[in-house]
Amino acid sequence: MAKRAAPVADAAPKKRERPPAGDTGTPKKRGRPPAVPEAVKAVAEDHYLKGYTPAEIAAELKAMGHAVTDRTVRNWAEAGKWKVKLGQRREMPHNLDTEIARLAAKKTVTMGDAQKLAMLSKTRQRMRLILPTPKPRPVILAALHADLLAKALAPEYGLRTYQTRYLTSTARFLLRLKARQIGFSYSIALKVTLKAAAGRPQLVVSASERQAKALLGLVVHHAQKLGITPDDVTADTVTIAGTKITALPPNAATIQGFPGDVTIDEAAWIRNLKKVWEAIIPSITSMGGTVEVNSTPFLPGSFFWKLATNHENRWGQFDRETITIHDAIAEGMEIPGGVEELQSLFEPDSWAMMYLCQWAEDGAALLSWAELEAASSPVDYAAGYDGPVWIGIDVGRTNDRTIIVAIGRVDDRRYAILDWWELHQQAFSVQRATILQLPGLYPLIARGQIDRTGMGRQLAEEVCIAHPGKFRGVDFSSQSKERWALNLQRMVQEKTLILPNDPGFLVGLHSVKKIAGTTGMKYEAARDANGHGDEFWGTALAADGLGPIKRVSFECEVW
């Protein structure tokens, strides 16, 4: 052992220096700074696409308590190709107008602001010369019941400002590109209720039967809240003061020739939107009805994309607004658990599409958006179904959701998802009770598979004991996941599994990616402390082993 040097006897003791003000004297930790939450990056991207500079974004984030430099923002922008997205946004005149107005309204305009303002104004002027003259935007006055509107606008009704803007817009042609889960179906239901009370017939075209029924449920809720007793309520109509509100899936044959106002909900997710449009618009325009189109974004190049972006300046008569999740929060919306927890449940590309209102990108997803759209249907196959059912259950408790998926047989070749349940952060007792009621809903359960990996083992054992022969526990391994994933991919690509036309469910199916590992291919949703891909694995478990029914024929000779 090395010998320590003896202390020098005549050395004067050094005086300990007091740490500077604000310094605790604790040695500073070295190394990488903590990772910035994805939600902060999402805010930065949202601001960047609105024309904010990296310095302005860094200042905004600093005010929110996040120490981010403008250099970091520039690195994010380069990695995420934000500049390309900003260029695409600036191809739309209304986005340019918004950016110009923001710069012009600043109290202190820097030299950089002035240069950018001049550049944007020059670009806008060129657009005015190149593009045709915008079409006038017609308005409809007194379309809502005045007294009931006053009730709805009262503070106690609880509307947020973006909901109020939508409700009180007098535009005859209106389009909203909006994030999910910001209460927009609630707003639509309220508006059609107030219009019907004013004597204007209403038609709501939803992306699926399930969504149409849910919207009529919200109409009944608003009627009760406003003190109205509906005259009649059926499976697809609610009658108020003698005027019908009809909600239907997108079938051009059944909605053609409707006289009244039309609202198309989740329009981007309606595959035959152009046919629906051609079926309803002639009769609407001939009698002065309103047309409102609302949706989260989906595939670029679609008919809704053309409407939303005013493609070739053909749709200038629409009053447009884009409402991201951050816009909604800024206008009073509260999210239980916070936006970071919500974002953790989605892949970055799905989050950008569903909550930041950016158009779909596939990345490395196993199931592309085009494949999912082609395999989806608005039909509610659960209605009146009494055949065999296959159940898949992906178990979660703290972070992941437990997803239950039921699949039924349509014909000798095809199957369809009948129903699904999402249980987020629910106690196992609640999950068990939900699962145990399934044989009552679907008596002919051909097979149920439940994830028994890790925390799901006890729940799987209890379910299998309660219903022996109907359910079995399965283990997640790289081999089993590959088999389930490729089988589901095959069924979707061959269109032998019909998917619900529900944006949230399709996002879950799109989240799983094919990733090259050291020992082979892996099938995973990018995973942090909050796992996801739950809809995919619940569906894959239910679809395991399903295929065409093989008919065996033989001949016999009777003597």
CSV table of N, CA and C in Angstrom, one decimal, residues 89-215:
chain,number,residue,atom,x,y,z
A,89,ARG,N,-46.5,23.5,-45.4
A,89,ARG,CA,-47.5,24.3,-44.8
A,89,ARG,C,-47.7,25.7,-45.4
A,90,ARG,N,-46.5,26.2,-45.8
A,90,ARG,CA,-46.6,27.5,-46.5
A,90,ARG,C,-47.1,27.5,-47.9
A,91,GLU,N,-47.3,26.3,-48.4
A,91,GLU,CA,-48.0,26.2,-49.7
A,91,GLU,C,-49.5,26.5,-49.7
A,92,MET,N,-50.0,26.6,-48.4
A,92,MET,CA,-51.4,26.8,-48.3
A,92,MET,C,-51.6,28.3,-47.9
A,93,PRO,N,-52.3,29.1,-48.6
A,93,PRO,CA,-52.5,30.5,-48.4
A,93,PRO,C,-52.9,30.9,-46.9
A,94,HIS,N,-53.9,30.1,-46.4
A,94,HIS,CA,-54.4,30.5,-45.1
A,94,HIS,C,-53.3,30.3,-44.0
A,95,ASN,N,-52.4,29.3,-44.2
A,95,ASN,CA,-51.2,29.2,-43.2
A,95,ASN,C,-50.3,30.4,-43.3
A,96,LEU,N,-50.0,30.8,-44.5
A,96,LEU,CA,-49.2,32.0,-44.7
A,96,LEU,C,-49.8,33.2,-44.1
A,97,ASP,N,-51.1,33.4,-44.3
A,97,ASP,CA,-51.8,34.6,-43.7
A,97,ASP,C,-51.7,34.5,-42.2
A,98,THR,N,-51.8,33.4,-41.6
A,98,THR,CA,-51.7,33.3,-40.1
A,98,THR,C,-50.3,33.6,-39.6
A,99,GLU,N,-49.3,33.2,-40.4
A,99,GLU,CA,-47.9,33.5,-40.0
A,99,GLU,C,-47.6,34.9,-40.1
A,100,ILE,N,-48.1,35.5,-41.2
A,100,ILE,CA,-47.8,37.0,-41.5
A,100,ILE,C,-48.5,37.8,-40.4
A,101,ALA,N,-49.7,37.4,-40.0
A,101,ALA,CA,-50.5,38.2,-39.0
A,101,ALA,C,-49.8,38.1,-37.6
A,102,ARG,N,-49.2,36.9,-37.3
A,102,ARG,CA,-48.5,36.8,-36.0
A,102,ARG,C,-47.2,37.7,-36.0
A,103,LEU,N,-46.5,37.7,-37.1
A,103,LEU,CA,-45.3,38.6,-37.1
A,103,LEU,C,-45.7,40.1,-37.1
A,104,ALA,N,-46.7,40.4,-37.8
A,104,ALA,CA,-47.1,41.9,-37.8
A,104,ALA,C,-47.7,42.3,-36.5
A,105,ALA,N,-48.2,41.4,-35.7
A,105,ALA,CA,-48.8,41.8,-34.4
A,105,ALA,C,-47.8,41.9,-33.3
A,106,LYS,N,-46.5,41.5,-33.5
A,106,LYS,CA,-45.5,41.6,-32.5
A,106,LYS,C,-45.2,43.0,-32.1
A,107,LYS,N,-45.1,43.3,-30.8
A,107,LYS,CA,-44.8,44.6,-30.3
A,107,LYS,C,-43.5,45.1,-30.7
A,108,THR,N,-42.5,44.2,-30.7
A,108,THR,CA,-41.1,44.6,-31.1
A,108,THR,C,-40.7,43.8,-32.3
A,109,VAL,N,-40.5,44.4,-33.4
A,109,VAL,CA,-40.2,43.7,-34.6
A,109,VAL,C,-38.7,43.9,-34.9
A,110,THR,N,-38.0,42.7,-34.9
A,110,THR,CA,-36.5,42.8,-35.1
A,110,THR,C,-36.3,42.8,-36.6
A,111,MET,N,-35.0,43.0,-36.9
A,111,MET,CA,-34.6,43.1,-38.3
A,111,MET,C,-34.9,41.7,-39.0
A,112,GLY,N,-34.7,40.6,-38.3
A,112,GLY,CA,-35.0,39.3,-38.8
A,112,GLY,C,-36.5,39.1,-39.1
A,113,ASP,N,-37.3,39.7,-38.1
A,113,ASP,CA,-38.7,39.6,-38.3
A,113,ASP,C,-39.2,40.4,-39.5
A,114,ALA,N,-38.6,41.6,-39.7
A,114,ALA,CA,-38.9,42.4,-40.9
A,114,ALA,C,-38.6,41.7,-42.2
A,115,GLN,N,-37.4,41.1,-42.2
A,115,GLN,CA,-37.0,40.3,-43.4
A,115,GLN,C,-37.9,39.2,-43.7
A,116,LYS,N,-38.2,38.4,-42.7
A,116,LYS,CA,-39.1,37.3,-42.9
A,116,LYS,C,-40.5,37.8,-43.3
A,117,LEU,N,-41.0,38.8,-42.7
A,117,LEU,CA,-42.3,39.4,-43.0
A,117,LEU,C,-42.3,39.8,-44.5
A,118,ALA,N,-41.2,40.4,-45.0
A,118,ALA,CA,-41.2,40.8,-46.4
A,118,ALA,C,-41.1,39.6,-47.3
A,119,MET,N,-40.4,38.6,-46.9
A,119,MET,CA,-40.3,37.4,-47.7
A,119,MET,C,-41.7,36.7,-47.8
A,120,LEU,N,-42.3,36.5,-46.7
A,120,LEU,CA,-43.6,35.9,-46.6
A,120,LEU,C,-44.7,36.7,-47.4
A,121,SER,N,-44.7,38.0,-47.3
A,121,SER,CA,-45.6,38.9,-48.0
A,121,SER,C,-45.4,38.8,-49.5
A,122,LYS,N,-44.1,38.7,-49.9
A,122,LYS,CA,-43.9,38.6,-51.3
A,122,LYS,C,-44.4,37.3,-51.8
A,123,THR,N,-44.2,36.2,-51.1
A,123,THR,CA,-44.7,34.9,-51.5
A,123,THR,C,-46.2,34.9,-51.6
A,124,ARG,N,-46.8,35.5,-50.6
A,124,ARG,CA,-48.3,35.6,-50.6
A,124,ARG,C,-48.8,36.4,-51.8
A,125,GLN,N,-48.1,37.4,-52.2
A,125,GLN,CA,-48.5,38.2,-53.3
A,125,GLN,C,-48.3,37.4,-54.6
A,126,ARG,N,-47.3,36.6,-54.7
A,126,ARG,CA,-47.1,35.7,-55.9
A,126,ARG,C,-48.3,34.7,-56.0
A,127,MET,N,-48.7,34.2,-54.8
A,127,MET,CA,-49.8,33.3,-54.8
A,127,MET,C,-51.1,34.0,-55.3
A,128,ARG,N,-51.3,35.2,-54.9
A,128,ARG,CA,-52.5,35.9,-55.4
A,128,ARG,C,-52.5,36.1,-56.9
A,129,LEU,N,-51.3,36.3,-57.5
A,129,LEU,CA,-51.2,36.5,-58.9
A,129,LEU,C,-51.4,35.1,-59.7
A,130,ILE,N,-50.9,34.1,-59.1
A,130,ILE,CA,-50.9,32.8,-59.7
A,130,ILE,C,-52.2,32.1,-59.5
A,131,LEU,N,-52.7,32.1,-58.3
A,131,LEU,CA,-53.9,31.3,-58.0
A,131,LEU,C,-55.2,32.1,-58.4
A,132,PRO,N,-56.2,31.4,-58.7
A,132,PRO,CA,-57.5,32.1,-59.1
A,132,PRO,C,-58.0,32.9,-57.9
A,133,THR,N,-58.9,33.8,-58.2
A,133,THR,CA,-59.5,34.6,-57.2
A,133,THR,C,-60.3,33.7,-56.2
A,134,PRO,N,-60.1,33.9,-54.9
A,134,PRO,CA,-60.8,33.0,-53.9
A,134,PRO,C,-62.3,33.2,-54.1
A,135,LYS,N,-63.0,32.0,-53.9
A,135,LYS,CA,-64.5,32.1,-54.0
A,135,LYS,C,-65.1,32.7,-52.7
A,136,PRO,N,-66.1,33.5,-52.9
A,136,PRO,CA,-66.8,34.1,-51.7
A,136,PRO,C,-67.3,33.0,-50.8
A,137,ARG,N,-67.2,33.4,-49.5
A,137,ARG,CA,-67.7,32.4,-48.5
A,137,ARG,C,-69.1,32.8,-48.0
A,138,PRO,N,-70.1,32.0,-48.5
A,138,PRO,CA,-71.5,32.4,-48.1
A,138,PRO,C,-71.7,32.1,-46.6
A,139,VAL,N,-72.7,32.8,-46.1
A,139,VAL,CA,-73.0,32.6,-44.6
A,139,VAL,C,-74.5,32.3,-44.5
A,140,ILE,N,-74.8,31.6,-43.4
A,140,ILE,CA,-76.2,31.3,-43.1
A,140,ILE,C,-76.5,31.9,-41.7
A,141,LEU,N,-77.4,32.8,-41.6
A,141,LEU,CA,-77.8,33.5,-40.4
A,141,LEU,C,-79.0,32.8,-39.7
A,142,ALA,N,-79.1,32.9,-38.4
A,142,ALA,CA,-80.2,32.3,-37.7
A,142,ALA,C,-80.4,30.8,-37.9
A,143,ALA,N,-79.3,30.1,-38.0
A,143,ALA,CA,-79.4,28.7,-38.2
A,143,ALA,C,-79.6,27.9,-36.9
A,144,LEU,N,-79.3,28.6,-35.8
A,144,LEU,CA,-79.4,27.9,-34.5
A,144,LEU,C,-80.5,28.5,-33.7
A,145,HIS,N,-81.2,27.7,-32.8
A,145,HIS,CA,-82.2,28.2,-32.0
A,145,HIS,C,-81.6,29.2,-31.0
A,146,ALA,N,-82.1,30.5,-31.1
A,146,ALA,CA,-81.4,31.6,-30.3
A,146,ALA,C,-81.5,31.4,-28.8
A,147,ASP,N,-82.6,31.0,-28.3
A,147,ASP,CA,-82.7,30.9,-26.8
A,147,ASP,C,-81.8,29.7,-26.3
A,148,LEU,N,-81.9,28.6,-27.0
A,148,LEU,CA,-81.0,27.5,-26.6
A,148,LEU,C,-79.6,27.8,-26.8
A,149,LEU,N,-79.2,28.5,-27.8
A,149,LEU,CA,-77.8,28.9,-28.1
A,149,LEU,C,-77.3,29.7,-26.9
A,150,ALA,N,-78.1,30.6,-26.4
A,150,ALA,CA,-77.8,31.4,-25.2
A,150,ALA,C,-77.5,30.5,-24.0
A,151,LYS,N,-78.2,29.5,-23.8
A,151,LYS,CA,-78.0,28.5,-22.7
A,151,LYS,C,-76.6,27.8,-22.9
A,152,ALA,N,-76.4,27.4,-24.2
A,152,ALA,CA,-75.2,26.7,-24.5
A,152,ALA,C,-73.9,27.6,-24.3
A,153,LEU,N,-74.0,28.9,-24.5
A,153,LEU,CA,-72.9,29.8,-24.4
A,153,LEU,C,-72.7,30.3,-23.0
A,154,ALA,N,-73.6,30.0,-22.1
A,154,ALA,CA,-73.4,30.4,-20.7
A,154,ALA,C,-72.2,29.6,-20.1
A,155,PRO,N,-71.5,30.3,-19.2
A,155,PRO,CA,-70.3,29.7,-18.7
A,155,PRO,C,-70.5,28.3,-18.0
A,156,GLU,N,-71.7,28.1,-17.4
A,156,GLU,CA,-71.9,26.9,-16.7
A,156,GLU,C,-72.1,25.7,-17.6
A,157,TYR,N,-72.3,26.0,-18.9
A,157,TYR,CA,-72.4,24.8,-19.9
A,157,TYR,C,-71.1,24.2,-20.1
A,158,GLY,N,-70.0,25.0,-19.9
A,158,GLY,CA,-68.7,24.4,-20.0
A,158,GLY,C,-68.0,24.3,-21.3
A,159,LEU,N,-68.4,25.0,-22.3
A,159,LEU,CA,-67.7,25.0,-23.6
A,159,LEU,C,-66.4,25.7,-23.6
A,160,ARG,N,-65.4,25.2,-24.3
A,160,ARG,CA,-64.1,25.9,-24.5
A,160,ARG,C,-64.2,26.8,-25.6
A,161,THR,N,-63.3,27.7,-25.8
A,161,THR,CA,-63.4,28.8,-26.8
A,161,THR,C,-63.4,28.2,-28.2
A,162,TYR,N,-62.6,27.2,-28.5
A,162,TYR,CA,-62.6,26.6,-29.9
A,162,TYR,C,-63.9,26.0,-30.2
A,163,GLN,N,-64.6,25.4,-29.1
A,163,GLN,CA,-65.9,24.8,-29.3
A,163,GLN,C,-66.9,25.9,-29.6
A,164,THR,N,-66.8,27.1,-28.9
A,164,THR,CA,-67.7,28.2,-29.1
A,164,THR,C,-67.6,28.8,-30.5
A,165,ARG,N,-66.3,28.9,-31.0
A,165,ARG,CA,-66.1,29.4,-32.3
A,165,ARG,C,-66.8,28.5,-33.4
A,166,TYR,N,-66.6,27.2,-33.2
A,166,TYR,CA,-67.3,26.3,-34.1
A,166,TYR,C,-68.8,26.4,-34.1
A,167,LEU,N,-69.3,26.5,-32.8
A,167,LEU,CA,-70.7,26.5,-32.7
A,167,LEU,C,-71.4,27.8,-33.3
A,168,THR,N,-70.7,28.9,-33.1
A,168,THR,CA,-71.3,30.2,-33.6
A,168,THR,C,-70.9,30.6,-35.0
A,169,SER,N,-70.1,29.8,-35.7
A,169,SER,CA,-69.7,30.2,-37.0
A,169,SER,C,-70.9,30.2,-37.9
A,170,THR,N,-71.0,31.2,-38.7
A,170,THR,CA,-72.1,31.4,-39.7
A,170,THR,C,-71.8,30.9,-41.1
A,171,ALA,N,-70.6,30.3,-41.2
A,171,ALA,CA,-70.1,29.9,-42.6
A,171,ALA,C,-71.1,28.8,-43.1
A,172,ARG,N,-71.4,28.9,-44.3
A,172,ARG,CA,-72.2,27.8,-44.9
A,172,ARG,C,-71.4,26.6,-45.2
A,173,PHE,N,-70.1,26.8,-45.6
A,173,PHE,CA,-69.2,25.7,-45.8
A,173,PHE,C,-68.0,25.8,-44.8
A,174,LEU,N,-67.9,24.8,-43.9
A,174,LEU,CA,-67.0,24.9,-42.8
A,174,LEU,C,-66.2,23.6,-42.7
A,175,LEU,N,-64.9,23.8,-42.4
A,175,LEU,CA,-64.0,22.6,-42.3
A,175,LEU,C,-63.1,22.8,-41.1
A,176,ARG,N,-63.0,21.8,-40.3
A,176,ARG,CA,-62.1,21.8,-39.1
A,176,ARG,C,-61.2,20.6,-39.2
A,177,LEU,N,-59.9,20.8,-39.2
A,177,LEU,CA,-58.8,19.8,-39.1
A,177,LEU,C,-58.5,19.8,-37.6
A,178,LYS,N,-58.7,18.7,-36.9
A,178,LYS,CA,-58.6,18.8,-35.4
A,178,LYS,C,-58.0,17.6,-34.9
A,179,ALA,N,-57.5,17.7,-33.7
A,179,ALA,CA,-56.9,16.6,-32.9
A,179,ALA,C,-58.0,15.7,-32.4
A,180,ARG,N,-57.6,14.5,-32.0
A,180,ARG,CA,-58.6,13.6,-31.4
A,180,ARG,C,-58.7,14.0,-29.9
A,181,GLN,N,-59.8,13.5,-29.3
A,181,GLN,CA,-60.1,13.7,-27.9
A,181,GLN,C,-60.1,15.1,-27.4
A,182,ILE,N,-60.6,16.0,-28.2
A,182,ILE,CA,-60.7,17.4,-27.7
A,182,ILE,C,-62.1,17.8,-27.6
A,183,GLY,N,-63.0,16.8,-27.6
A,183,GLY,CA,-64.4,17.1,-27.4
A,183,GLY,C,-65.1,17.7,-28.6
A,184,PHE,N,-64.7,17.3,-29.8
A,184,PHE,CA,-65.3,17.8,-31.0
A,184,PHE,C,-66.6,17.1,-31.4
A,185,SER,N,-66.7,15.8,-31.1
A,185,SER,CA,-68.0,15.1,-31.4
A,185,SER,C,-69.1,15.7,-30.5
A,186,TYR,N,-68.7,16.1,-29.3
A,186,TYR,CA,-69.6,16.8,-28.3
A,186,TYR,C,-70.1,18.1,-28.9
A,187,SER,N,-69.2,18.8,-29.6
A,187,SER,CA,-69.5,20.1,-30.2
A,187,SER,C,-70.5,19.9,-31.4
A,188,ILE,N,-70.2,18.9,-32.2
A,188,ILE,CA,-71.0,18.6,-33.4
A,188,ILE,C,-72.4,18.2,-32.9
A,189,ALA,N,-72.5,17.3,-31.9
A,189,ALA,CA,-73.8,16.9,-31.4
A,189,ALA,C,-74.6,18.1,-30.9
A,190,LEU,N,-74.0,19.0,-30.2
A,190,LEU,CA,-74.6,20.2,-29.7
A,190,LEU,C,-75.1,21.1,-30.9
A,191,LYS,N,-74.3,21.3,-31.9
A,191,LYS,CA,-74.7,22.2,-33.0
A,191,LYS,C,-75.9,21.6,-33.8
A,192,VAL,N,-75.8,20.3,-34.1
A,192,VAL,CA,-77.0,19.7,-34.8
A,192,VAL,C,-78.3,19.8,-34.0
A,193,THR,N,-78.1,19.7,-32.6
A,193,THR,CA,-79.3,19.8,-31.8
A,193,THR,C,-79.9,21.2,-31.9
A,194,LEU,N,-79.1,22.2,-31.8
A,194,LEU,CA,-79.5,23.6,-31.9
A,194,LEU,C,-80.1,23.9,-33.3
A,195,LYS,N,-79.6,23.3,-34.3
A,195,LYS,CA,-80.1,23.5,-35.7
A,195,LYS,C,-81.5,22.9,-35.8
A,196,ALA,N,-81.6,21.6,-35.3
A,196,ALA,CA,-82.9,20.9,-35.4
A,196,ALA,C,-83.9,21.7,-34.6
A,197,ALA,N,-83.6,22.2,-33.5
A,197,ALA,CA,-84.5,23.0,-32.7
A,197,ALA,C,-85.0,24.2,-33.4
A,198,ALA,N,-84.2,24.7,-34.4
A,198,ALA,CA,-84.6,25.9,-35.2
A,198,ALA,C,-85.3,25.4,-36.4
A,199,GLY,N,-85.6,24.1,-36.6
A,199,GLY,CA,-86.4,23.6,-37.7
A,199,GLY,C,-85.6,23.2,-38.9
A,200,ARG,N,-84.3,23.0,-38.8
A,200,ARG,CA,-83.5,22.6,-39.9
A,200,ARG,C,-83.1,21.1,-39.8
A,201,PRO,N,-83.6,20.3,-40.7
A,201,PRO,CA,-83.2,18.9,-40.7
A,201,PRO,C,-81.7,18.7,-40.8
A,202,GLN,N,-81.2,17.7,-40.0
A,202,GLN,CA,-79.8,17.4,-39.9
A,202,GLN,C,-79.4,16.0,-40.3
A,203,LEU,N,-78.4,15.9,-41.1
A,203,LEU,CA,-77.8,14.6,-41.4
A,203,LEU,C,-76.3,14.6,-41.0
A,204,VAL,N,-75.9,13.6,-40.2
A,204,VAL,CA,-74.5,13.5,-39.8
A,204,VAL,C,-74.0,12.2,-40.4
A,205,VAL,N,-73.0,12.3,-41.2
A,205,VAL,CA,-72.4,11.1,-41.9
A,205,VAL,C,-71.1,10.8,-41.0
A,206,SER,N,-71.1,9.6,-40.4
A,206,SER,CA,-70.0,9.2,-39.5
A,206,SER,C,-69.2,8.1,-40.2
A,207,ALA,N,-68.0,8.0,-39.8
A,207,ALA,CA,-67.1,7.0,-40.4
A,207,ALA,C,-67.5,5.6,-40.2
A,208,SER,N,-68.3,5.3,-39.2
A,208,SER,CA,-68.8,3.9,-38.9
A,208,SER,C,-70.1,4.0,-38.2
A,209,GLU,N,-70.8,2.8,-38.2
A,209,GLU,CA,-72.1,2.7,-37.5
A,209,GLU,C,-71.9,3.0,-36.0
A,210,ARG,N,-70.8,2.5,-35.5
A,210,ARG,CA,-70.6,2.6,-34.0
A,210,ARG,C,-70.5,4.1,-33.7
A,211,GLN,N,-69.8,4.9,-34.5
A,211,GLN,CA,-69.6,6.3,-34.2
A,211,GLN,C,-70.9,7.1,-34.4
A,212,ALA,N,-71.7,6.6,-35.4
A,212,ALA,CA,-73.0,7.3,-35.6
A,212,ALA,C,-73.9,7.1,-34.4
A,213,LYS,N,-73.9,5.9,-33.9
A,213,LYS,CA,-74.8,5.7,-32.7
A,213,LYS,C,-74.2,6.5,-31.5
A,214,ALA,N,-72.9,6.6,-31.3
A,214,ALA,CA,-72.3,7.3,-30.2
A,214,ALA,C,-72.7,8.8,-30.3
A,215,LEU,N,-72.7,9.3,-31.6
A,215,LEU,CA,-73.1,10.8,-31.7
A,215,LEU,C,-74.5,11.0,-31.4
